[in-house]
Amino acid sequence: MAVVLKRAVTTPLLYFFILGDILGAGVYVLVGSVAGESGGAVWLPLLIALGLATLTAGSYAELATKYPRAGGSAHYVTQAFGPAAGSFIGFCMLAAGVVSVGALARGFAGDYLQALVSLPTLIVVVVFLVLLAALNIRGIKESLGANVAATLVELSGLLLIIGLGAWVMLRGDANLDRLTEVGTAEHGAVGAVLAGTVLAFYSFVGFETSVNLAEEVKDPRRSYPTALFGALLTAGVVYVLIGVVASASVPTDQLAESSGPLLEVVRVAGGIPDWLFSVIALVAVANGALLTGIMSSRLAYGMANDGLLPPVLARILPSRRTPWVAIIATSALSLILALTGEVESLAATLVLLLLFVFTSVNAAVLVLRRDEGKPDHFRIPTVIPWLGLASCLFLFTRIEGEVWVRGLILVALGAVLAVVNAVRSKRSETGKPNQQRRIPMADPEETNEEEAKEPRGGRPGPSDQGGEGGMATREVAPELAETEGAQEPPD
């Protein structure tokens, strides 16, 4: 009996997955940084960043409903530009996810936890990542159930800040004039807003990870656009309100210098103990690590199915139907990074790596317009991916030189993987001219018996032994093939 990923993700679960990944831990520290770059009008770069993120989100909405596959960004770019480009983008996405989990694990063991209890960093990091991996292996429904609870805690904490800030404003202790102050000593009005927008854009990163759950969503063509844009709108409203109350309640210099800017709002308002936000921040960090870990493991699984990574990563635990090898592998890499690097050095390259991904995805939408796909998939106006592409190119120009130096090391590794897969694909095409065809990405649920006889998405089959497998020359792996006869084992 074929074993496939379980379709257990409903629209509400997907909505909370995306919302939890966007809210994450960044908003608890980035408000002060945005104030330092843009001035008192913190809400303005947050609003602009929401618009920029929505452009690229539109491209993801079209592609996720057109090709509902676990590989996400790597699938889309492979379909548009070939396996070499897909390898590169998949590696960038995977590297960003693994680095992010490592940074969050390190952050979990840092100051917020130490404010509550003193424990060795090594022990905290190991236990933290082992527990997250165990929950991920347990099942996608259990993982997303935990995410719903954690997201509600995160959201409640932010709503509490908004309420406290509103109270400060109502009692007359706020300065509303700061809401229109734009510019700093280093930048004029325009430059300050642009600099703040780059940082604010990082606050919205996370929506892209949800496409890797497409094979586990019950009805991706209807659920995904609703959940994606609903979560982005919710996060955007919360962020803008946070920017307003934080700026009005706390002097800009004080806000910019604080490593816990939302805690400054709590102190101005009074009545709430400081330790409460240490707990909320820890929940936010843990939730972000869980969601990013889910994304990384599903991406590794999807790339292995396409022959872009070792096929062992595509193994599924029959009893739980989760990609257990991919989960263990990505968690182990995150553990190594967490134990060998600091939060700042691990986090600095994330935006750069994701900009490579976003640029390619926006371009892929335009190229794949020639493929009609499913007639009922979500479709955005052509101008949206063009604007999304332009926004990514603009943000590239705002990346600092030091980040480029660090990021290009990972980019170079991704390029090597792309070359290797391109060579393998070319050799396969040369050796088997009569068996090759480009594999269109299809919805696994709708594969019929006729299609099952043809080469299809999966691990490299018998004809691909010897390392010759790739996106262009693949055969069905028996344990991963999905046909009309495939049945789901009981929970």
Coordinates of C-alpha atoms in Angstrom, one line a residue:
M1 CA 0.0 0.0 0.0
A2 CA 1.4 3.4 -0.9
V3 CA 2.2 5.8 1.9
V4 CA 1.6 9.5 1.3
L5 CA 1.5 12.7 3.4
K6 CA -1.7 13.0 5.3
R7 CA -4.1 15.7 4.2
A8 CA -5.1 17.0 7.6
V9 CA -4.6 20.8 7.4
T10 CA -7.8 22.8 7.3
T11 CA -8.1 26.5 6.4
P12 CA -8.1 27.6 10.1
L13 CA -5.0 25.5 10.9
L14 CA -3.3 27.0 7.8
Y15 CA -4.3 30.5 8.8
F16 CA -2.8 30.1 12.3
F17 CA 0.3 28.5 10.8
I18 CA 1.0 31.5 8.6
L19 CA 0.0 34.0 11.2
G20 CA 2.2 32.4 13.8
D21 CA 5.1 32.3 11.5
I22 CA 4.8 36.0 10.5
L23 CA 4.3 37.2 14.1
G24 CA 7.2 35.2 15.4
A25 CA 9.8 36.7 17.7
G26 CA 10.9 39.5 15.4
V27 CA 8.2 42.0 16.3
Y28 CA 9.3 41.9 20.0
V29 CA 12.7 43.4 19.1
L30 CA 12.4 45.1 15.7
V31 CA 10.1 48.0 16.7
G32 CA 13.0 49.7 18.4
S33 CA 15.3 49.1 15.5
V34 CA 12.8 50.5 13.0
A35 CA 12.4 53.6 15.2
G36 CA 16.2 54.1 15.2
E37 CA 16.2 54.0 11.4
S38 CA 13.1 55.9 10.5
G39 CA 12.3 58.2 13.4
G40 CA 9.0 58.4 15.4
A41 CA 6.7 57.4 12.6
V42 CA 7.3 53.7 13.1
W43 CA 4.0 52.8 11.6
L44 CA 4.9 54.1 8.1
P45 CA 7.7 51.6 7.2
L46 CA 5.6 48.8 8.7
L47 CA 2.7 49.8 6.4
I48 CA 5.0 50.0 3.4
A49 CA 6.6 46.6 4.2
L50 CA 3.1 45.1 4.4
G51 CA 2.5 46.2 0.9
L52 CA 5.8 44.8 -0.4
A53 CA 5.2 41.5 1.3
T54 CA 1.7 41.2 -0.2
L55 CA 3.1 41.6 -3.7
T56 CA 5.3 38.5 -3.4
A57 CA 2.6 36.7 -1.4
G58 CA 0.4 37.1 -4.4
S59 CA 2.9 35.1 -6.5
Y60 CA 3.0 32.4 -3.9
A61 CA -0.8 32.2 -3.8
E62 CA -1.0 31.5 -7.5
L63 CA 1.8 29.0 -7.6
A64 CA 0.7 27.1 -4.4
T65 CA -2.8 26.6 -5.9
K66 CA -1.5 25.8 -9.3
Y67 CA 1.1 23.3 -8.1
P68 CA 0.2 22.0 -4.6
R69 CA 3.4 20.2 -3.9
A70 CA 5.5 20.0 -0.7
G71 CA 8.7 21.3 -2.4
G72 CA 7.3 24.9 -2.6
S73 CA 9.6 27.5 -4.0
A74 CA 12.0 24.8 -5.3
H75 CA 9.2 23.2 -7.3
Y76 CA 8.1 26.4 -8.9
V77 CA 11.5 27.5 -10.0
T78 CA 12.3 24.0 -11.3
Q79 CA 9.2 24.0 -13.4
A80 CA 10.0 27.5 -14.8
F81 CA 13.8 27.4 -15.2
G82 CA 14.9 23.8 -14.8
P83 CA 16.4 21.6 -12.1
A84 CA 19.6 23.6 -11.7
A85 CA 17.7 26.8 -10.8
G86 CA 15.4 24.7 -8.6
S87 CA 18.4 23.2 -6.8
F88 CA 19.8 26.7 -6.1
I89 CA 16.6 28.2 -4.8
G90 CA 15.7 25.1 -2.8
F91 CA 19.1 25.3 -1.1
C92 CA 18.6 29.0 -0.3
M93 CA 15.2 28.3 1.2
L94 CA 16.5 25.3 3.1
A95 CA 19.6 27.1 4.3
A96 CA 17.5 30.0 5.5
G97 CA 15.2 27.7 7.4
V98 CA 17.9 25.7 9.1
V99 CA 19.8 28.8 10.0
S100 CA 16.6 30.4 11.4
V101 CA 15.8 27.4 13.6
G102 CA 19.4 27.4 14.9
A103 CA 19.2 31.1 15.7
L104 CA 15.8 30.7 17.4
A105 CA 17.1 27.8 19.5
R106 CA 20.1 30.0 20.6
G107 CA 17.7 32.9 21.3
F108 CA 15.5 30.6 23.4
A109 CA 18.5 29.8 25.6
G110 CA 19.3 33.5 26.0
D111 CA 18.3 36.5 28.1
Y112 CA 14.5 35.9 28.2
L113 CA 15.0 32.4 29.6
Q114 CA 17.9 33.5 31.9
A115 CA 15.5 36.1 33.4
L116 CA 13.4 33.2 34.7
V117 CA 15.8 30.4 35.4
S118 CA 19.6 30.0 35.0
L119 CA 20.5 26.9 32.8
P120 CA 23.5 26.0 30.6
T121 CA 23.0 27.1 27.0
L122 CA 24.2 23.7 25.7
I123 CA 21.6 21.7 27.6
V124 CA 18.8 24.2 26.7
V125 CA 19.6 24.1 23.0
V126 CA 19.8 20.3 22.8
V127 CA 16.6 19.7 24.8
F128 CA 14.7 22.4 22.9
L129 CA 15.6 21.1 19.4
V130 CA 15.0 17.4 20.4
L131 CA 11.5 18.3 21.7
L132 CA 10.7 20.2 18.5
A133 CA 11.8 17.4 16.3
A134 CA 9.8 14.9 18.3
L135 CA 6.6 17.0 18.0
N136 CA 7.3 17.4 14.2
I137 CA 7.6 13.6 13.8
R138 CA 4.5 13.0 15.9
G139 CA 2.4 14.6 13.2
I140 CA 1.5 17.7 11.3
K141 CA -1.9 18.0 12.9
E142 CA -0.4 17.8 16.4
S143 CA 2.3 20.3 15.5
L144 CA -0.2 22.8 14.1
G145 CA -2.4 22.3 17.1
A146 CA 0.4 23.4 19.3
N147 CA 1.0 26.3 16.9
V148 CA -2.6 27.5 17.4
A149 CA -2.1 27.7 21.1
A150 CA 1.3 29.4 20.8
T151 CA 0.0 31.9 18.2
L152 CA -2.9 32.8 20.5
V153 CA -0.4 33.5 23.3
E154 CA 1.8 35.7 20.9
L155 CA -1.2 37.5 19.5
S156 CA -2.7 38.1 23.0
G157 CA 0.6 39.6 24.2
L158 CA 0.7 42.0 21.2
L159 CA -3.0 42.9 21.8
L160 CA -2.1 43.6 25.4
I161 CA 0.6 46.0 24.3
I162 CA -1.9 47.8 22.0
G163 CA -4.3 48.0 24.9
L164 CA -1.7 49.4 27.3
G165 CA -0.5 51.9 24.7
A166 CA -4.1 53.0 24.1
W167 CA -4.5 53.5 27.9
V168 CA -1.3 55.6 28.0
M169 CA -2.7 57.8 25.2
L170 CA -6.2 58.1 26.8
R171 CA -4.7 59.3 30.1
G172 CA -2.7 62.0 28.4
D173 CA 0.8 60.6 28.9
A174 CA 1.5 60.0 25.2
N175 CA 3.1 62.3 22.6
L176 CA 1.1 62.0 19.4
D177 CA 3.4 64.5 17.6
R178 CA 6.0 61.7 17.3
L179 CA 3.7 59.8 14.9
T180 CA 4.5 62.3 12.2
E181 CA 8.3 62.6 12.8
V182 CA 10.2 61.1 9.9
G183 CA 14.0 61.2 9.5
T184 CA 17.1 60.8 11.6
A185 CA 20.5 62.5 11.9
E186 CA 21.9 60.0 9.4
H187 CA 19.0 60.0 6.9
G188 CA 16.5 62.4 5.5
A189 CA 12.8 61.6 5.4
V190 CA 12.9 59.4 2.3
G191 CA 16.1 57.6 3.2
A192 CA 14.9 57.0 6.8
V193 CA 11.6 55.5 5.6
L194 CA 13.4 53.2 3.2
A195 CA 15.9 52.1 5.8
G196 CA 13.1 51.4 8.2
T197 CA 11.2 49.5 5.6
V198 CA 14.0 47.0 5.1
L199 CA 13.9 46.1 8.8
A200 CA 10.1 46.1 8.8
F201 CA 10.0 43.7 5.8
Y202 CA 11.9 41.2 7.9
S203 CA 8.9 41.3 10.3
F204 CA 6.6 39.9 7.6
V205 CA 8.9 37.1 6.5
G206 CA 7.4 33.7 7.2
F207 CA 4.4 33.5 4.9
E208 CA 6.5 31.8 2.3
T209 CA 7.1 28.7 4.4
S210 CA 3.4 27.7 4.3
V211 CA 3.6 26.5 0.6
N212 CA 5.6 23.5 1.8
L213 CA 2.4 22.2 3.5
A214 CA 0.4 22.2 0.2
E215 CA 0.4 18.3 0.0
E216 CA -1.1 18.2 3.5
V217 CA -3.8 20.8 3.0
K218 CA -7.3 19.4 2.4
D219 CA -8.3 21.8 -0.3
P220 CA -5.3 24.0 -1.2
R221 CA -6.9 25.8 -4.1
R222 CA -9.5 27.3 -1.8
S223 CA -7.8 27.3 1.5
Y224 CA -4.4 28.8 0.7
P225 CA -5.3 32.3 -0.7
T226 CA -7.9 32.8 2.1
A227 CA -5.4 31.7 4.8
L228 CA -2.4 33.6 3.3
F229 CA -4.0 37.0 2.7
G230 CA -6.1 36.8 5.9
A231 CA -2.9 36.1 8.0
L232 CA -1.0 38.9 6.3
L233 CA -3.8 41.4 6.9
T234 CA -4.1 40.4 10.5
A235 CA -0.4 40.7 11.1
G236 CA -0.2 44.0 9.2
V237 CA -3.0 45.6 11.3
V238 CA -1.4 44.4 14.6
Y239 CA 2.1 45.6 13.5
V240 CA 0.8 49.1 12.5
L241 CA -1.1 49.5 15.8
I242 CA 2.0 48.3 17.7
G243 CA 4.1 50.9 15.8
V244 CA 1.6 53.7 16.7
V245 CA 1.2 52.9 20.4
A246 CA 4.9 52.2 20.9
S247 CA 6.0 55.5 19.2
A248 CA 3.4 57.6 21.0
S249 CA 4.0 56.1 24.4
V250 CA 7.8 55.9 24.5
P251 CA 10.3 58.6 23.4
T252 CA 12.0 57.6 20.1
D253 CA 15.6 57.6 21.5
Q254 CA 14.5 55.4 24.4
L255 CA 12.6 53.0 22.1
A256 CA 15.6 52.8 19.7
E257 CA 18.1 52.0 22.4
S258 CA 16.0 49.3 24.1
S259 CA 16.6 45.6 23.3
G260 CA 13.0 44.9 24.6
P261 CA 11.0 47.9 23.1
L262 CA 7.6 46.4 24.0
L263 CA 8.7 46.1 27.6
E264 CA 9.2 49.9 27.6
V265 CA 5.5 50.3 26.8
V266 CA 4.6 47.9 29.7
R267 CA 6.8 50.0 32.1
V268 CA 5.2 53.3 31.0
A269 CA 1.7 51.9 31.4
G270 CA 2.4 50.2 34.7
G271 CA 0.4 47.4 36.3
I272 CA 1.9 44.5 34.4
P273 CA 4.9 42.6 35.8
D274 CA 8.0 42.5 33.6
W275 CA 8.4 38.7 33.8
L276 CA 5.2 38.3 31.8
F277 CA 6.8 39.4 28.6
S278 CA 9.7 37.1 29.1
V279 CA 7.3 34.2 29.1
I280 CA 5.4 35.5 26.0
A281 CA 8.7 36.1 24.2
L282 CA 9.8 32.5 24.9
V283 CA 6.5 31.2 23.5
A284 CA 7.0 33.3 20.4
V285 CA 10.6 32.0 19.9
A286 CA 9.5 28.4 20.4
N287 CA 6.6 28.7 18.0
G288 CA 8.7 30.3 15.3
A289 CA 11.3 27.5 15.6
L290 CA 8.5 24.9 15.4
L291 CA 7.0 26.4 12.2
T292 CA 10.3 26.9 10.5
G293 CA 11.3 23.4 11.4
I294 CA 8.2 22.0 9.8
M295 CA 9.0 24.1 6.6
S296 CA 12.6 22.9 6.5
S297 CA 11.8 19.2 6.8
R298 CA 9.0 19.4 4.2
L299 CA 11.2 21.3 1.8
A300 CA 14.0 18.7 2.2
Y301 CA 11.5 16.0 1.6
G302 CA 10.1 17.6 -1.5
M303 CA 13.6 18.2 -3.0
A304 CA 14.5 14.6 -2.3
N305 CA 11.4 13.5 -4.2
D306 CA 12.6 15.6 -7.1
G307 CA 16.0 14.0 -7.1
L308 CA 17.7 17.3 -6.0
L309 CA 18.8 15.9 -2.6
P310 CA 19.6 12.3 -1.4
P311 CA 16.6 10.1 -1.7
V312 CA 16.8 8.9 1.9
L313 CA 15.4 12.3 2.9
A314 CA 12.1 11.3 1.2
R315 CA 11.4 8.4 3.6
I316 CA 8.1 8.6 5.4
L317 CA 7.3 7.1 8.8
P318 CA 4.4 4.8 7.9
S319 CA 2.6 5.0 11.2
R320 CA 2.6 8.8 11.3
R321 CA 3.1 9.6 7.6
T322 CA 5.7 12.3 8.4
P323 CA 9.1 12.8 6.7
W324 CA 11.1 11.5 9.7
V325 CA 14.5 11.4 8.1
A326 CA 14.2 15.0 6.8
I327 CA 13.1 16.1 10.2
I328 CA 16.1 14.5 12.0
A329 CA 18.6 15.8 9.4
T330 CA 17.4 19.4 9.4
S331 CA 17.2 19.4 13.2
A332 CA 20.7 18.1 13.5
L333 CA 22.1 20.8 11.2
S334 CA 20.2 23.5 13.2
L335 CA 21.7 22.0 16.4
I336 CA 25.2 22.3 15.0
L337 CA 24.7 25.9 14.0
A338 CA 23.1 26.8 17.3
L339 CA 26.1 25.4 19.2
T340 CA 28.7 27.1 17.0
G341 CA 27.3 30.5 16.3
E342 CA 25.6 33.5 17.9
V343 CA 22.1 34.8 17.3
E344 CA 23.3 37.9 15.4
S345 CA 25.6 36.0 13.0
L346 CA 23.0 33.3 12.3
A347 CA 20.2 35.7 11.7
A348 CA 22.0 38.3 9.5
T349 CA 21.9 36.3 6.3
L350 CA 18.2 35.3 6.4
V351 CA 16.8 38.3 4.5
L352 CA 19.5 38.0 1.8
L353 CA 18.8 34.3 1.2
L354 CA 15.1 34.9 1.1
L355 CA 15.4 37.7 -1.4
F356 CA 17.0 35.3 -3.8
V357 CA 14.0 33.0 -3.3
F358 CA 11.4 35.8 -3.6
T359 CA 13.0 37.2 -6.8
S360 CA 13.0 33.8 -8.5
V361 CA 9.4 33.0 -7.4
N362 CA 8.1 36.3 -8.8
A363 CA 9.9 35.6 -12.1
A364 CA 8.6 32.0 -12.1
V365 CA 5.0 33.2 -12.0
L366 CA 5.5 35.2 -15.2
V367 CA 7.3 32.3 -17.0
L368 CA 4.7 29.7 -16.0
R369 CA 1.8 31.7 -17.4
R370 CA 2.2 29.7 -20.5
D371 CA 1.2 26.6 -18.5
E372 CA -2.5 26.8 -17.9
G373 CA -2.4 24.4 -15.0
K374 CA -5.6 23.6 -13.2
P375 CA -8.5 25.7 -14.5
D376 CA -9.7 26.8 -11.1
H377 CA -6.4 27.8 -9.5
F378 CA -5.9 31.3 -8.0
R379 CA -4.6 33.9 -10.5
I380 CA -3.2 37.3 -9.8
P381 CA -3.0 40.3 -12.2
T382 CA 0.3 40.2 -14.3
V383 CA 1.4 43.5 -12.8
I384 CA 1.6 42.0 -9.3
P385 CA 4.6 39.7 -9.9
W386 CA 6.3 42.5 -11.9
L387 CA 6.0 44.8 -8.9
G388 CA 7.0 42.0 -6.5
L389 CA 10.2 41.4 -8.6
A390 CA 11.0 45.2 -8.6
S391 CA 10.5 45.3 -4.8
C392 CA 13.0 42.5 -4.3
L393 CA 15.6 44.1 -6.5
F394 CA 15.2 47.3 -4.5
L395 CA 15.6 45.5 -1.2
F396 CA 18.8 43.9 -2.5
T397 CA 20.3 47.4 -2.8
R398 CA 19.6 48.1 0.9
I399 CA 21.6 45.0 2.1
E400 CA 24.8 45.9 3.9
G401 CA 28.2 44.8 2.6
E402 CA 29.0 42.6 5.7
V403 CA 25.8 40.6 5.2
W404 CA 26.7 40.1 1.5
V405 CA 30.1 38.6 2.5
R406 CA 28.5 36.1 4.9
G407 CA 25.6 35.3 2.7
L408 CA 27.6 34.7 -0.5
I409 CA 29.3 31.7 1.2
L410 CA 25.9 30.0 1.5
V411 CA 24.9 31.2 -2.0
A412 CA 28.1 29.7 -3.4
L413 CA 27.3 26.3 -1.8
G414 CA 23.8 26.5 -3.4
A415 CA 25.4 27.3 -6.8
V416 CA 27.6 24.2 -6.5
L417 CA 24.6 22.0 -5.8
A418 CA 22.9 23.6 -8.8
V419 CA 25.9 22.7 -11.1
V420 CA 26.0 19.1 -9.8
N421 CA 22.3 18.6 -10.5
A422 CA 22.6 20.2 -13.9
V423 CA 25.5 17.8 -14.8
R424 CA 23.5 14.8 -13.6
S425 CA 20.5 15.9 -15.5
K426 CA 22.5 16.4 -18.7
R427 CA 24.2 13.0 -18.4
S428 CA 20.8 11.4 -17.8
E429 CA 19.4 13.1 -20.9
T430 CA 22.4 11.9 -23.0
G431 CA 22.2 8.3 -21.7
K432 CA 18.4 7.8 -22.0
P433 CA 17.1 9.9 -24.9
N434 CA 14.0 7.8 -25.3
Q435 CA 12.9 7.8 -21.7
Q436 CA 13.0 11.5 -20.9
R437 CA 10.3 14.0 -20.6
R438 CA 9.8 17.1 -18.5
I439 CA 7.6 16.3 -15.5
P440 CA 4.8 18.8 -14.9
M441 CA 3.9 19.2 -11.3
A442 CA 0.5 17.8 -10.6
D443 CA -1.8 17.5 -7.7
P444 CA -1.1 14.1 -6.2
E445 CA -4.8 13.6 -5.4
E446 CA -5.7 13.8 -9.0
T447 CA -3.2 11.4 -10.5
N448 CA -5.1 8.7 -12.4
E449 CA -4.0 5.2 -13.3
E450 CA -2.9 6.2 -16.8
E451 CA -0.5 8.8 -15.4
A452 CA 0.8 6.3 -12.8
K453 CA 2.3 4.3 -15.7
E454 CA 4.5 7.2 -16.7
P455 CA 7.5 8.6 -14.9
R456 CA 6.3 10.8 -12.2
G457 CA 7.4 12.8 -9.1
G458 CA 9.3 10.8 -6.6
R459 CA 12.7 9.5 -5.7
P460 CA 15.0 8.4 -8.5
G461 CA 13.8 5.0 -9.7
P462 CA 15.7 1.9 -10.8
S463 CA 16.7 3.5 -14.1
D464 CA 18.2 6.4 -12.2
Q465 CA 20.6 4.4 -10.1
G466 CA 24.1 5.6 -10.0
G467 CA 23.4 9.2 -9.2
E468 CA 21.8 10.0 -12.5
G469 CA 18.4 10.9 -11.1
G470 CA 16.9 14.4 -11.5
M471 CA 13.8 16.5 -12.1
A472 CA 13.9 15.7 -15.8
T473 CA 14.4 11.9 -15.6
R474 CA 12.5 10.4 -12.7
E475 CA 10.5 7.2 -12.1
V476 CA 8.0 6.4 -9.5
A477 CA 9.4 5.2 -6.1
P478 CA 7.0 2.4 -5.1
E479 CA 6.6 3.6 -1.5
L480 CA 5.9 7.2 -2.5
A481 CA 3.8 6.8 -5.6
E482 CA 0.2 8.0 -5.3
T483 CA -2.5 6.5 -7.5
E484 CA -6.2 6.1 -7.2
G485 CA -5.7 2.9 -5.4
A486 CA -3.6 4.4 -2.6
Q487 CA -5.2 4.2 0.7
E488 CA -4.6 6.2 3.9
P489 CA -3.7 4.1 7.0
P490 CA -5.7 4.8 10.1
D491 CA -4.5 7.5 12.5

